[in-house]
mmCIF file of C-alpha atoms in Angstrom:
data_model
loop_
_atom_site.group_PDB
_atom_site.id
_atom_site.type_symbol
_atom_site.label_atom_id
_atom_site.label_comp_id
_atom_site.label_asym_id
_atom_site.label_seq_id
_atom_site.Cartn_x
_atom_site.Cartn_y
_atom_site.Cartn_z
ATOM 1 C CA MET A 26 -0.020 0.082 0.292
ATOM 2 C CA GLN A 27 1.122 3.692 -0.957
ATOM 3 C CA LEU A 28 1.857 6.138 1.291
ATOM 4 C CA LEU A 29 1.340 9.300 -0.056
ATOM 5 C CA PRO A 30 3.994 12.017 0.855
ATOM 6 C CA PRO A 31 2.930 14.843 2.648
ATOM 7 C CA THR A 32 1.055 18.154 0.725
ATOM 8 C CA LEU A 33 0.724 21.606 2.275
ATOM 9 C CA CYS A 34 -2.920 20.654 1.957
ATOM 10 C CA ARG A 35 -3.133 17.773 3.646
ATOM 11 C CA PRO A 36 0.063 17.701 5.651
ATOM 12 C CA ARG A 37 -0.408 15.308 7.719
ATOM 13 C CA HIS A 38 -2.379 12.238 5.354
ATOM 14 C CA VAL A 39 -0.880 8.977 6.582
ATOM 15 C CA ASP A 40 -2.311 5.771 5.811
ATOM 16 C CA ARG A 41 -3.978 4.614 8.693
ATOM 17 C CA GLU A 42 -3.026 1.031 8.079
ATOM 18 C CA ARG A 43 0.520 1.542 7.180
ATOM 19 C CA LEU A 44 1.067 3.522 10.426
ATOM 20 C CA ARG A 45 -0.501 0.706 12.422
ATOM 21 C CA VAL A 46 1.907 -1.710 11.152
ATOM 22 C CA GLN A 47 4.773 0.863 11.635
ATOM 23 C CA LEU A 48 3.911 1.637 15.270
ATOM 24 C CA GLY A 49 2.458 -1.987 16.088
ATOM 25 C CA THR A 50 -1.084 -1.862 17.356
ATOM 26 C CA THR A 51 -0.216 -0.764 20.996
ATOM 27 C CA GLN A 52 2.051 2.082 20.046
ATOM 28 C CA PHE A 53 -0.683 2.900 17.930
ATOM 29 C CA GLN A 54 -3.483 2.624 20.497
ATOM 30 C CA ARG A 55 -1.767 5.211 22.062
ATOM 31 C CA LEU A 56 -1.304 7.692 19.568
ATOM 32 C CA ARG A 57 -2.512 10.940 20.391
ATOM 33 C CA TYR A 58 -1.118 13.200 18.076
ATOM 34 C CA HIS A 59 0.998 13.056 14.808
ATOM 35 C CA GLU A 60 2.319 15.741 12.473
ATOM 36 C CA ALA A 61 4.848 15.722 9.629
ATOM 37 C CA ALA A 62 8.229 17.384 9.992
ATOM 38 C CA VAL A 63 11.872 17.850 8.430
ATOM 39 C CA VAL A 64 14.318 16.199 11.288
ATOM 40 C CA SER A 65 18.130 16.790 11.820
ATOM 41 C CA SER A 66 18.968 13.234 12.100
ATOM 42 C CA ALA A 67 17.453 12.302 8.922
ATOM 43 C CA PRO A 68 18.907 13.180 5.223
ATOM 44 C CA MET A 69 16.212 15.523 4.002
ATOM 45 C CA LYS A 70 13.351 13.338 4.041
ATOM 46 C CA PHE A 71 10.447 14.247 5.506
ATOM 47 C CA GLN A 72 9.659 12.496 8.869
ATOM 48 C CA LEU A 73 6.414 11.865 10.660
ATOM 49 C CA VAL A 74 6.496 12.736 14.456
ATOM 50 C CA ALA A 75 3.984 11.041 16.524
ATOM 51 C CA LEU A 76 3.439 11.814 20.313
ATOM 52 C CA THR A 77 2.202 9.216 22.496
ATOM 53 C CA ASP A 78 1.703 9.861 26.741
ATOM 54 C CA ASP A 79 5.258 8.868 27.490
ATOM 55 C CA SER A 80 7.249 8.626 24.443
ATOM 56 C CA MET A 81 7.809 10.299 20.882
ATOM 57 C CA LEU A 82 8.466 8.582 18.050
ATOM 58 C CA VAL A 83 10.188 9.172 14.675
ATOM 59 C CA LEU A 84 9.502 7.526 11.465
ATOM 60 C CA PRO A 85 9.828 8.411 7.722
ATOM 61 C CA LEU A 86 6.859 9.291 6.009
ATOM 62 C CA THR A 87 8.483 7.994 2.461
ATOM 63 C CA GLY A 88 10.164 4.529 1.896
ATOM 64 C CA GLY A 89 10.807 2.183 4.450
ATOM 65 C CA GLY A 90 12.371 2.555 7.543
ATOM 66 C CA GLY A 91 11.254 1.380 11.229
ATOM 67 C CA ALA A 92 10.618 4.245 14.133
ATOM 68 C CA CYS A 93 12.697 5.939 16.336
ATOM 69 C CA CYS A 94 11.341 5.760 20.077
ATOM 70 C CA ILE A 95 12.084 8.602 22.134
ATOM 71 C CA PRO A 96 10.939 8.893 25.941
ATOM 72 C CA LEU A 97 9.990 11.946 26.700
ATOM 73 C CA ARG A 98 12.010 11.558 30.404
ATOM 74 C CA THR A 99 15.064 12.002 28.097
ATOM 75 C CA LEU A 100 14.000 15.201 27.019
ATOM 76 C CA SER A 101 15.562 18.147 29.123
ATOM 77 C CA ALA A 102 14.447 21.094 27.147
ATOM 78 C CA VAL A 103 12.156 22.034 24.135
ATOM 79 C CA ALA A 104 13.125 25.693 22.401
ATOM 80 C CA ARG A 105 12.072 27.415 18.994
ATOM 81 C CA VAL A 106 15.549 28.827 17.770
ATOM 82 C CA VAL A 107 16.996 30.995 15.151
ATOM 83 C CA PRO A 108 18.956 28.716 12.335
ATOM 84 C CA ALA A 109 22.798 29.147 13.054
ATOM 85 C CA THR A 110 24.247 27.315 10.278
ATOM 86 C CA GLN A 111 23.458 26.339 6.942
ATOM 87 C CA LYS A 112 22.512 22.824 7.869
ATOM 88 C CA GLN A 113 19.948 24.036 10.250
ATOM 89 C CA ARG A 114 18.804 27.117 7.556
ATOM 90 C CA ALA A 115 18.221 23.932 4.853
ATOM 91 C CA LEU A 116 15.682 22.654 7.440
ATOM 92 C CA LEU A 117 13.317 25.064 6.618
ATOM 93 C CA LEU A 118 11.237 24.600 3.591
ATOM 94 C CA LEU A 119 8.780 27.544 3.364
ATOM 95 C CA PRO A 120 8.823 31.300 4.810
ATOM 96 C CA THR A 121 6.635 30.103 7.641
ATOM 97 C CA SER A 122 8.824 27.260 8.902
ATOM 98 C CA GLN A 123 9.730 26.817 12.456
ATOM 99 C CA LEU A 124 12.929 25.385 13.889
ATOM 100 C CA PHE A 125 13.395 23.631 17.423
ATOM 101 C CA ARG A 126 15.630 22.237 19.169
ATOM 102 C CA LEU A 127 15.152 19.264 21.427
ATOM 103 C CA GLN A 128 17.955 18.745 24.121
ATOM 104 C CA LEU A 129 18.221 15.206 25.047
ATOM 105 C CA GLU A 130 19.824 13.566 27.589
ATOM 106 C CA ALA A 131 23.375 13.037 25.243
ATOM 107 C CA SER A 132 22.159 14.774 21.748
ATOM 108 C CA GLU A 133 20.378 17.111 20.670
ATOM 109 C CA LEU A 134 17.650 16.885 17.641
ATOM 110 C CA PHE A 135 16.532 19.715 15.470
ATOM 111 C CA PHE A 136 12.945 19.659 13.770
ATOM 112 C CA ALA A 137 11.599 22.378 11.206
ATOM 113 C CA THR A 138 7.881 22.290 10.764
ATOM 114 C CA PHE A 139 6.037 23.408 7.733
ATOM 115 C CA GLU A 140 2.619 23.221 8.635
ATOM 116 C CA PRO A 141 0.742 26.689 8.689
ATOM 117 C CA HIS A 142 -0.896 25.659 11.983
ATOM 118 C CA THR A 143 1.568 23.437 13.425
ATOM 119 C CA GLN A 144 1.077 22.175 17.179
ATOM 120 C CA LEU A 145 4.410 20.178 17.557
ATOM 121 C CA PHE A 146 6.266 22.400 19.197
ATOM 122 C CA PHE A 147 3.103 23.051 21.758
ATOM 123 C CA GLN A 148 2.575 19.368 22.094
ATOM 124 C CA LEU A 149 5.937 18.531 22.998
ATOM 125 C CA SER A 150 6.337 21.124 25.221
ATOM 126 C CA ARG A 151 3.216 20.290 27.224
ATOM 127 C CA ALA A 152 4.040 16.659 27.071
ATOM 128 C CA SER A 153 6.851 17.073 28.620
ATOM 129 C CA LEU A 154 6.005 19.502 31.126
ATOM 130 C CA VAL A 155 3.762 16.701 33.065
ATOM 131 C CA LEU A 156 6.844 14.461 33.225
ATOM 132 C CA ASP A 157 8.868 17.336 34.901
ATOM 133 C CA LEU A 158 6.116 18.370 37.056
ATOM 134 C CA ALA A 159 6.340 14.640 38.395
ATOM 135 C CA SER A 160 9.905 14.417 38.635
ATOM 136 C CA ALA A 161 10.666 17.760 40.172
ATOM 137 C CA ARG A 162 11.043 17.331 44.124
ATOM 138 C CA ASP A 163 11.520 20.543 44.619
ATOM 139 C CA ASP A 164 8.249 22.834 45.554
ATOM 140 C CA GLN A 165 9.207 26.253 44.131
ATOM 141 C CA GLN A 166 9.985 24.451 40.660
ATOM 142 C CA ARG A 167 6.701 22.837 40.749
ATOM 143 C CA SER A 168 4.990 25.861 41.520
ATOM 144 C CA ARG A 169 6.889 27.352 38.518
ATOM 145 C CA LEU A 170 5.684 24.818 36.289
ATOM 146 C CA LEU A 171 2.185 24.885 37.155
ATOM 147 C CA ASP A 172 2.445 28.646 36.726
ATOM 148 C CA GLU A 173 3.102 28.247 33.331
ATOM 149 C CA LEU A 174 0.811 25.925 32.789
ATOM 150 C CA THR A 175 -1.849 28.192 34.644
ATOM 151 C CA VAL A 176 -0.772 31.026 32.247
ATOM 152 C CA ALA A 177 -0.945 29.112 29.151
ATOM 153 C CA ALA A 178 -4.441 27.729 29.977
ATOM 154 C CA SER A 179 -5.688 31.658 29.539
ATOM 155 C CA SER A 180 -4.135 31.784 25.765
ATOM 156 C CA SER A 181 -5.125 28.081 24.670
ATOM 157 C CA ALA A 182 -8.134 26.512 23.918
ATOM 158 C CA GLU A 183 -6.925 23.163 23.499
ATOM 159 C CA LEU A 184 -5.111 23.160 26.842
ATOM 160 C CA GLN A 185 -8.224 22.213 28.727
ATOM 161 C CA GLN A 186 -8.574 18.954 26.675
ATOM 162 C CA LEU A 187 -5.026 18.140 26.940
ATOM 163 C CA PHE A 188 -5.271 18.902 30.986
ATOM 164 C CA PHE A 189 -8.167 16.174 31.216
ATOM 165 C CA GLU A 190 -7.398 13.954 28.315
ATOM 166 C CA ASN A 191 -3.418 13.264 29.471
ATOM 167 C CA ARG A 192 -2.747 9.874 30.303
ATOM 168 C CA THR A 193 1.031 9.912 31.174
ATOM 169 C CA PRO A 194 1.836 7.240 33.732
ATOM 170 C CA LEU A 195 2.879 8.614 36.853
ATOM 171 C CA GLU A 196 3.730 7.080 39.583
ATOM 172 C CA GLY A 197 0.375 5.831 41.604
ATOM 173 C CA CYS A 198 -1.549 7.350 39.073
ATOM 174 C CA VAL A 199 -2.534 8.469 35.591
ATOM 175 C CA GLY A 200 -2.976 11.659 34.318
ATOM 176 C CA LEU A 201 -1.886 15.063 34.977
ATOM 177 C CA ALA A 202 -5.145 15.899 36.765
ATOM 178 C CA ALA A 203 -5.252 12.710 38.836
ATOM 179 C CA PHE A 204 -1.580 13.629 39.541
ATOM 180 C CA LEU A 205 -2.601 17.008 41.132
ATOM 181 C CA VAL A 206 -5.608 15.787 42.797
ATOM 182 C CA GLN A 207 -2.954 12.891 44.406
ATOM 183 C CA GLN A 208 -0.693 15.960 45.572
ATOM 184 C CA LEU A 209 -3.567 17.611 47.334
ATOM 185 C CA THR A 210 -3.634 14.336 49.894
ATOM 186 C CA ARG A 211 -0.186 15.478 51.491
ATOM 187 C CA SER A 212 -1.064 17.155 54.754
ATOM 188 C CA LEU A 213 0.712 20.197 55.804
ATOM 189 C CA LEU A 214 2.327 19.853 59.367
ATOM 190 C CA PRO A 215 2.910 22.799 61.675
ATOM 191 C CA GLU A 216 6.491 21.462 61.945
ATOM 192 C CA GLY A 217 8.483 21.479 58.839
ATOM 193 C CA SER A 218 6.240 23.050 56.840
ATOM 194 C CA SER A 219 7.164 26.147 54.621
ATOM 195 C CA GLU A 220 5.830 28.872 52.545
ATOM 196 C CA SER A 221 6.974 27.062 49.708
ATOM 197 C CA GLN A 222 4.637 24.102 50.156
ATOM 198 C CA LEU A 223 1.534 27.202 50.625
ATOM 199 C CA THR A 224 2.812 28.405 47.342
ATOM 200 C CA PHE A 225 2.689 25.018 45.535
ATOM 201 C CA LEU A 226 -0.731 24.465 47.164
ATOM 202 C CA LEU A 227 -1.795 27.906 45.702
ATOM 203 C CA SER A 228 -0.237 26.981 41.945
ATOM 204 C CA SER A 229 -2.405 23.492 42.227
ATOM 205 C CA MET A 230 -5.465 25.453 43.000
ATOM 206 C CA ARG A 231 -4.640 27.686 40.472
ATOM 207 C CA VAL A 232 -4.447 25.566 37.824
ATOM 208 C CA PHE A 233 -6.983 23.382 38.693
ATOM 209 C CA GLY A 234 -9.472 26.741 39.023
ATOM 210 C CA ALA A 235 -7.911 27.640 35.232
ATOM 211 C CA MET A 236 -8.467 24.312 34.047
ATOM 212 C CA CYS A 237 -11.871 23.966 35.283
ATOM 213 C CA PHE A 238 -13.115 27.705 34.293
ATOM 214 C CA ASP A 239 -15.731 27.694 31.698
ATOM 215 C CA ALA A 240 -14.993 23.827 30.787
ATOM 216 C CA SER A 241 -18.461 22.713 29.785
ATOM 217 C CA SER A 242 -17.372 20.457 27.074
ATOM 218 C CA GLN A 243 -14.968 18.691 29.622
ATOM 219 C CA THR A 244 -17.500 17.709 32.176
ATOM 220 C CA ARG A 245 -17.135 14.135 30.800
ATOM 221 C CA PHE A 246 -13.667 14.299 32.965
ATOM 222 C CA LEU A 247 -15.478 15.003 36.096
ATOM 223 C CA ASP A 248 -14.952 11.314 37.155
ATOM 224 C CA THR A 249 -11.098 11.756 36.486
ATOM 225 C CA LEU A 250 -11.018 14.304 38.821
ATOM 226 C CA SER A 251 -12.413 12.572 41.503
ATOM 227 C CA LEU A 252 -14.647 14.966 42.769
ATOM 228 C CA GLU A 253 -15.616 14.132 46.314
ATOM 229 C CA GLU A 254 -12.148 13.314 47.223
ATOM 230 C CA LEU A 255 -10.807 16.640 45.777
ATOM 231 C CA VAL A 256 -13.270 18.564 47.345
ATOM 232 C CA SER A 257 -12.750 17.048 50.585
ATOM 233 C CA HIS A 258 -8.933 17.581 50.084
ATOM 234 C CA VAL A 259 -9.108 21.159 48.780
ATOM 235 C CA LEU A 260 -10.913 22.263 52.209
ATOM 236 C CA ALA A 261 -8.365 20.175 54.455
ATOM 237 C CA ARG A 262 -5.627 21.696 52.899
ATOM 238 C CA GLY A 263 -7.015 25.506 53.277
ATOM 239 C CA ALA A 264 -7.789 24.252 57.154
ATOM 240 C CA ASP A 265 -4.140 23.306 57.103
ATOM 241 C CA CYS A 266 -2.449 26.489 55.873
ATOM 242 C CA TYR A 267 -3.528 27.453 59.146
ATOM 243 C CA ALA A 268 -1.778 25.233 61.442
ATOM 244 C CA VAL A 269 1.527 26.056 59.525
ATOM 245 C CA ASN A 270 3.652 28.000 62.000
ATOM 246 C CA GLY A 271 0.519 28.531 64.023
ATOM 247 C CA LEU A 272 2.319 29.020 67.319
ATOM 248 C CA LYS A 273 4.005 32.034 65.796
ATOM 249 C CA PRO A 274 2.956 35.016 64.791
ATOM 250 C CA PRO A 275 2.502 34.704 60.748
ATOM 251 C CA ARG A 276 4.348 36.536 58.465
ATOM 252 C CA MET A 277 3.059 39.259 56.201
ATOM 253 C CA SER A 278 3.679 37.125 53.407
ATOM 254 C CA MET A 279 2.330 34.238 54.987
ATOM 255 C CA ARG A 280 -0.990 35.997 55.615
ATOM 256 C CA ILE A 281 -0.837 36.871 51.808
ATOM 257 C CA LEU A 282 -0.333 33.114 50.816
ATOM 258 C CA ARG A 283 -3.033 32.233 53.411
ATOM 259 C CA GLU A 284 -5.203 34.732 51.932
ATOM 260 C CA GLU A 285 -4.721 34.013 48.221
ATOM 261 C CA LEU A 286 -5.164 30.124 48.457
ATOM 262 C CA LEU A 287 -8.573 30.757 49.973
ATOM 263 C CA ASP A 288 -9.479 32.949 46.921
ATOM 264 C CA ALA A 289 -7.890 30.419 44.659
ATOM 265 C CA GLN A 290 -10.261 27.612 46.796
ATOM 266 C CA ALA A 291 -13.447 29.540 46.300
ATOM 267 C CA ALA A 292 -12.898 30.278 42.013
ATOM 268 C CA LEU A 293 -12.090 26.366 42.083
ATOM 269 C CA LEU A 294 -14.982 25.370 43.844
ATOM 270 C CA LEU A 295 -17.142 27.705 41.700
ATOM 271 C CA ALA A 296 -15.452 26.451 38.379
ATOM 272 C CA LEU A 297 -16.113 22.535 40.139
ATOM 273 C CA ASP A 298 -19.997 23.563 40.807
ATOM 274 C CA ALA A 299 -20.684 24.802 36.868
ATOM 275 C CA MET A 300 -18.860 21.608 35.432
ATOM 276 C CA GLN A 301 -20.994 19.683 37.789
ATOM 277 C CA GLN A 302 -24.314 21.453 36.737
ATOM 278 C CA HIS A 303 -23.403 20.849 32.788
ATOM 279 C CA GLU A 304 -23.090 17.533 33.400
ATOM 280 C CA ASP A 305 -26.260 17.361 35.261
ATOM 281 C CA PHE A 306 -27.926 18.941 32.542
ATOM 282 C CA ARG A 307 -26.476 16.479 29.898
ATOM 283 C CA LEU A 308 -27.278 13.561 31.745
ATOM 284 C CA TYR A 309 -31.059 14.914 32.288
ATOM 285 C CA GLN A 310 -31.510 15.707 28.502
ATOM 286 C CA GLN A 311 -30.013 11.842 27.922
ATOM 287 C CA GLN A 312 -32.099 10.471 30.389
ATOM 288 C CA ILE A 313 -35.697 12.464 28.992
ATOM 289 C CA GLN A 314 -34.668 10.769 25.770
ATOM 290 C CA LEU A 315 -34.465 7.158 26.953
ATOM 291 C CA ASP A 316 -37.360 7.876 28.750
ATOM 292 C CA LEU A 317 -35.346 7.344 32.099
ATOM 293 C CA LEU A 318 -35.775 8.101 35.391
ATOM 294 C CA HIS A 319 -33.569 10.874 36.199
ATOM 295 C CA GLU A 320 -31.034 10.510 39.235
ATOM 296 C CA GLN A 321 -30.448 13.277 41.265
ATOM 297 C CA THR A 322 -26.769 13.988 41.719
ATOM 298 C CA VAL A 323 -24.964 15.194 44.842
ATOM 299 C CA SER A 324 -23.808 19.125 44.335
ATOM 300 C CA VAL A 325 -20.351 20.395 45.254
ATOM 301 C CA ALA A 326 -21.877 22.382 48.012
ATOM 302 C CA GLN A 327 -23.139 19.402 49.059
ATOM 303 C CA LEU A 328 -19.971 17.874 48.780
ATOM 304 C CA ALA A 329 -18.119 20.421 50.941
ATOM 305 C CA LEU A 330 -20.691 20.240 53.284
ATOM 306 C CA ARG A 331 -19.635 16.491 53.881
ATOM 307 C CA ALA A 332 -16.260 17.271 54.384
ATOM 308 C CA PRO A 333 -14.513 16.733 57.781
ATOM 309 C CA ALA A 334 -12.820 19.797 57.566
ATOM 310 C CA LEU A 335 -15.652 22.258 56.679
ATOM 311 C CA ALA A 336 -15.728 23.713 60.137
ATOM 312 C CA THR A 337 -12.194 24.636 60.498
ATOM 313 C CA TRP A 338 -12.204 25.892 56.877
ATOM 314 C CA LEU A 339 -15.489 27.345 56.802
ATOM 315 C CA SER A 340 -14.498 29.611 60.144
ATOM 316 C CA LYS A 341 -11.278 31.034 58.095
ATOM 317 C CA PHE A 342 -13.166 31.400 54.918
ATOM 318 C CA PHE A 343 -15.758 33.688 56.675
ATOM 319 C CA LYS A 344 -13.390 35.877 58.418
ATOM 320 C CA ARG A 345 -11.428 36.246 54.709
ATOM 321 C CA ILE A 346 -14.910 37.342 53.456
ATOM 322 C CA CYS A 347 -15.698 39.411 56.387
ATOM 323 C CA ILE A 348 -12.009 41.191 56.204
ATOM 324 C CA ALA A 349 -12.262 41.829 51.758
ATOM 325 C CA VAL A 350 -15.672 43.645 52.862
ATOM 326 C CA SER A 351 -13.466 46.024 55.031
ATOM 327 C CA ARG A 352 -11.297 46.765 52.907
ATOM 328 C CA VAL A 353 -13.106 47.195 49.659
ATOM 329 C CA ALA A 354 -15.008 49.925 51.738
ATOM 330 C CA THR A 355 -11.809 51.455 53.075
ATOM 331 C CA ALA A 356 -10.945 51.436 49.522
ATOM 332 C CA ILE A 357 -14.157 53.274 48.230
ATOM 333 C CA GLU A 358 -13.595 55.541 50.706
ATOM 334 C CA ARG A 359 -9.834 56.236 49.846
ATOM 335 C CA ARG A 360 -10.806 56.785 45.994
ATOM 336 C CA GLN A 361 -13.374 59.203 46.926
ATOM 337 C CA ASP A 362 -10.446 60.902 48.932
ATOM 338 C CA GLU A 363 -7.957 60.977 46.062
ATOM 339 C CA GLN A 364 -8.396 62.754 42.857
ATOM 340 C CA GLU A 365 -5.366 61.951 41.028
ATOM 341 C CA ALA A 366 -5.419 60.507 37.732
ATOM 342 C CA SER A 367 -2.425 58.326 37.946
ATOM 343 C CA SER A 368 -3.299 56.382 41.344
ATOM 344 C CA SER A 369 -6.893 55.902 40.454
ATOM 345 C CA ARG A 370 -5.535 54.299 37.767
ATOM 346 C CA SER A 371 -2.962 52.320 39.475
ATOM 347 C CA ARG A 372 -5.924 51.471 41.849
ATOM 348 C CA SER A 373 -8.569 50.324 39.611
ATOM 349 C CA THR A 374 -7.008 46.763 38.454
ATOM 350 C CA THR A 375 -6.462 46.103 42.238
ATOM 351 C CA GLU A 376 -9.400 46.793 43.014
ATOM 352 C CA SER A 377 -11.250 44.838 40.300
ATOM 353 C CA GLN A 378 -9.263 42.008 41.338
ATOM 354 C CA GLN A 379 -10.758 42.501 45.299
ATOM 355 C CA ALA A 380 -14.020 42.650 44.380
ATOM 356 C CA LEU A 381 -13.984 39.716 42.103
ATOM 357 C CA SER A 382 -12.104 37.656 44.495
ATOM 358 C CA LEU A 383 -15.104 38.768 47.196
ATOM 359 C CA TRP A 384 -17.819 37.751 44.544
ATOM 360 C CA ARG A 385 -16.456 34.764 44.108
ATOM 361 C CA ASN A 386 -15.790 34.088 48.160
ATOM 362 C CA VAL A 387 -19.224 35.452 48.745
ATOM 363 C CA SER A 388 -20.917 32.981 45.760
ATOM 364 C CA VAL A 389 -19.522 29.762 47.265
ATOM 365 C CA LEU A 390 -20.822 30.727 50.768
ATOM 366 C CA GLU A 391 -24.309 31.388 49.560
ATOM 367 C CA LEU A 392 -23.887 27.794 47.501
ATOM 368 C CA LEU A 393 -23.191 26.365 50.968
ATOM 369 C CA VAL A 394 -26.230 28.046 52.601
ATOM 370 C CA GLU A 395 -28.719 26.818 50.162
ATOM 371 C CA GLY A 396 -26.752 23.304 49.800
ATOM 372 C CA ASP A 397 -27.161 23.151 54.409
ATOM 373 C CA ALA A 398 -30.903 24.512 53.628
ATOM 374 C CA ILE A 399 -31.571 21.535 51.054
ATOM 375 C CA SER A 400 -30.339 19.211 52.897
ATOM 376 C CA ASN A 401 -32.050 21.220 56.331
ATOM 377 C CA ASP A 402 -28.672 20.493 58.282
ATOM 378 C CA LYS A 403 -28.444 24.575 59.254
ATOM 379 C CA GLN A 404 -24.826 23.185 60.183
ATOM 380 C CA VAL A 405 -23.463 26.580 58.344
ATOM 381 C CA LEU A 406 -25.303 28.882 60.433
ATOM 382 C CA ALA A 407 -24.425 27.078 63.479
ATOM 383 C CA LEU A 408 -21.347 27.085 62.780
ATOM 384 C CA LEU A 409 -20.589 30.207 62.063
ATOM 385 C CA LEU A 410 -22.431 31.587 64.921
ATOM 386 C CA HIS A 411 -20.479 29.496 67.423
ATOM 387 C CA ARG A 412 -16.870 30.225 65.707
ATOM 388 C CA ARG A 413 -17.466 33.398 63.897
ATOM 389 C CA LYS A 414 -20.206 35.575 66.412
ATOM 390 C CA ASP A 415 -16.899 38.098 66.948
ATOM 391 C CA TYR A 416 -17.307 38.861 62.997
ATOM 392 C CA ILE A 417 -20.789 38.886 62.863
ATOM 393 C CA LYS A 418 -21.863 41.382 65.846
#
């Protein structure tokens, strides 16, 4: 069976059966992305770069030859580069071609793309990021990697799908989402805990919030998140952070981290609640079409109300809301007193962020109160009256 060469109109056209034969059935089933490229290790032949969750495969698009398998764990860096030699410039076949370098353990490879809308760099860098995150043992390094992922999520519509669909085999779990849920099971102990641990927790909450925000098309992956377990651990870690160095007056940086962590938790809980509602509506429509009895699911708020750490977390969360309300009121008064345009502009962004965080926090509290009313437990109001009477007054 003849394998067609790549063309500009169909650069990724590959006969699936030929690809299955060359890769083998197991590798073919694990294939998640492939794209034609020019590789420096080959004598100017088009190569197919295929990615699985843990490997990169390079095989010729024309002629015979087997696939070269490169484990992703051997990739130490993926970077776009400017061609520095005649050989590297020769790899660029089109004005739109991009050149990037893959640094391996003992060598390097140069790849040149020719697809107008290439995803190769994006796919490779994200695949290596998952393994980098899993192999990192330093909380600061892990936080940096997660922050990069959070920033990228704001400009990439595909990253949410990659986040949930990732099936990279990691220690004790499969996939990036499951790995981060697993990391949230780590308790913060008063002794030996540090700001770096809180920073990593904050980064984890933020990346979850970014990936789950407006993720109505990804609701089928809610089971991957182990929703009940995730909500329970989110509240537990929020309660734990106040036990870190609890015998000492907290530094200002620690106070800010705690507040930001509670704000990030609220954003995540709202995003999860929206995903749950979208999934409930999808299932409801499906059951109506099949004339089945609609099964009522447990909401995110009800899962939070069941969490063992609810009492401690709710006390700190309500205090955070009250402090935020007082700060917003103070900011409004200060803004009325100050008339300088420059200072007004510099404050507007900060005040908007504070107002958005306050809205999220109040929305989460409202969800908890409504969920409490549905179950008729009245534990939210009872807990607040018992533990936060000082702020209620």
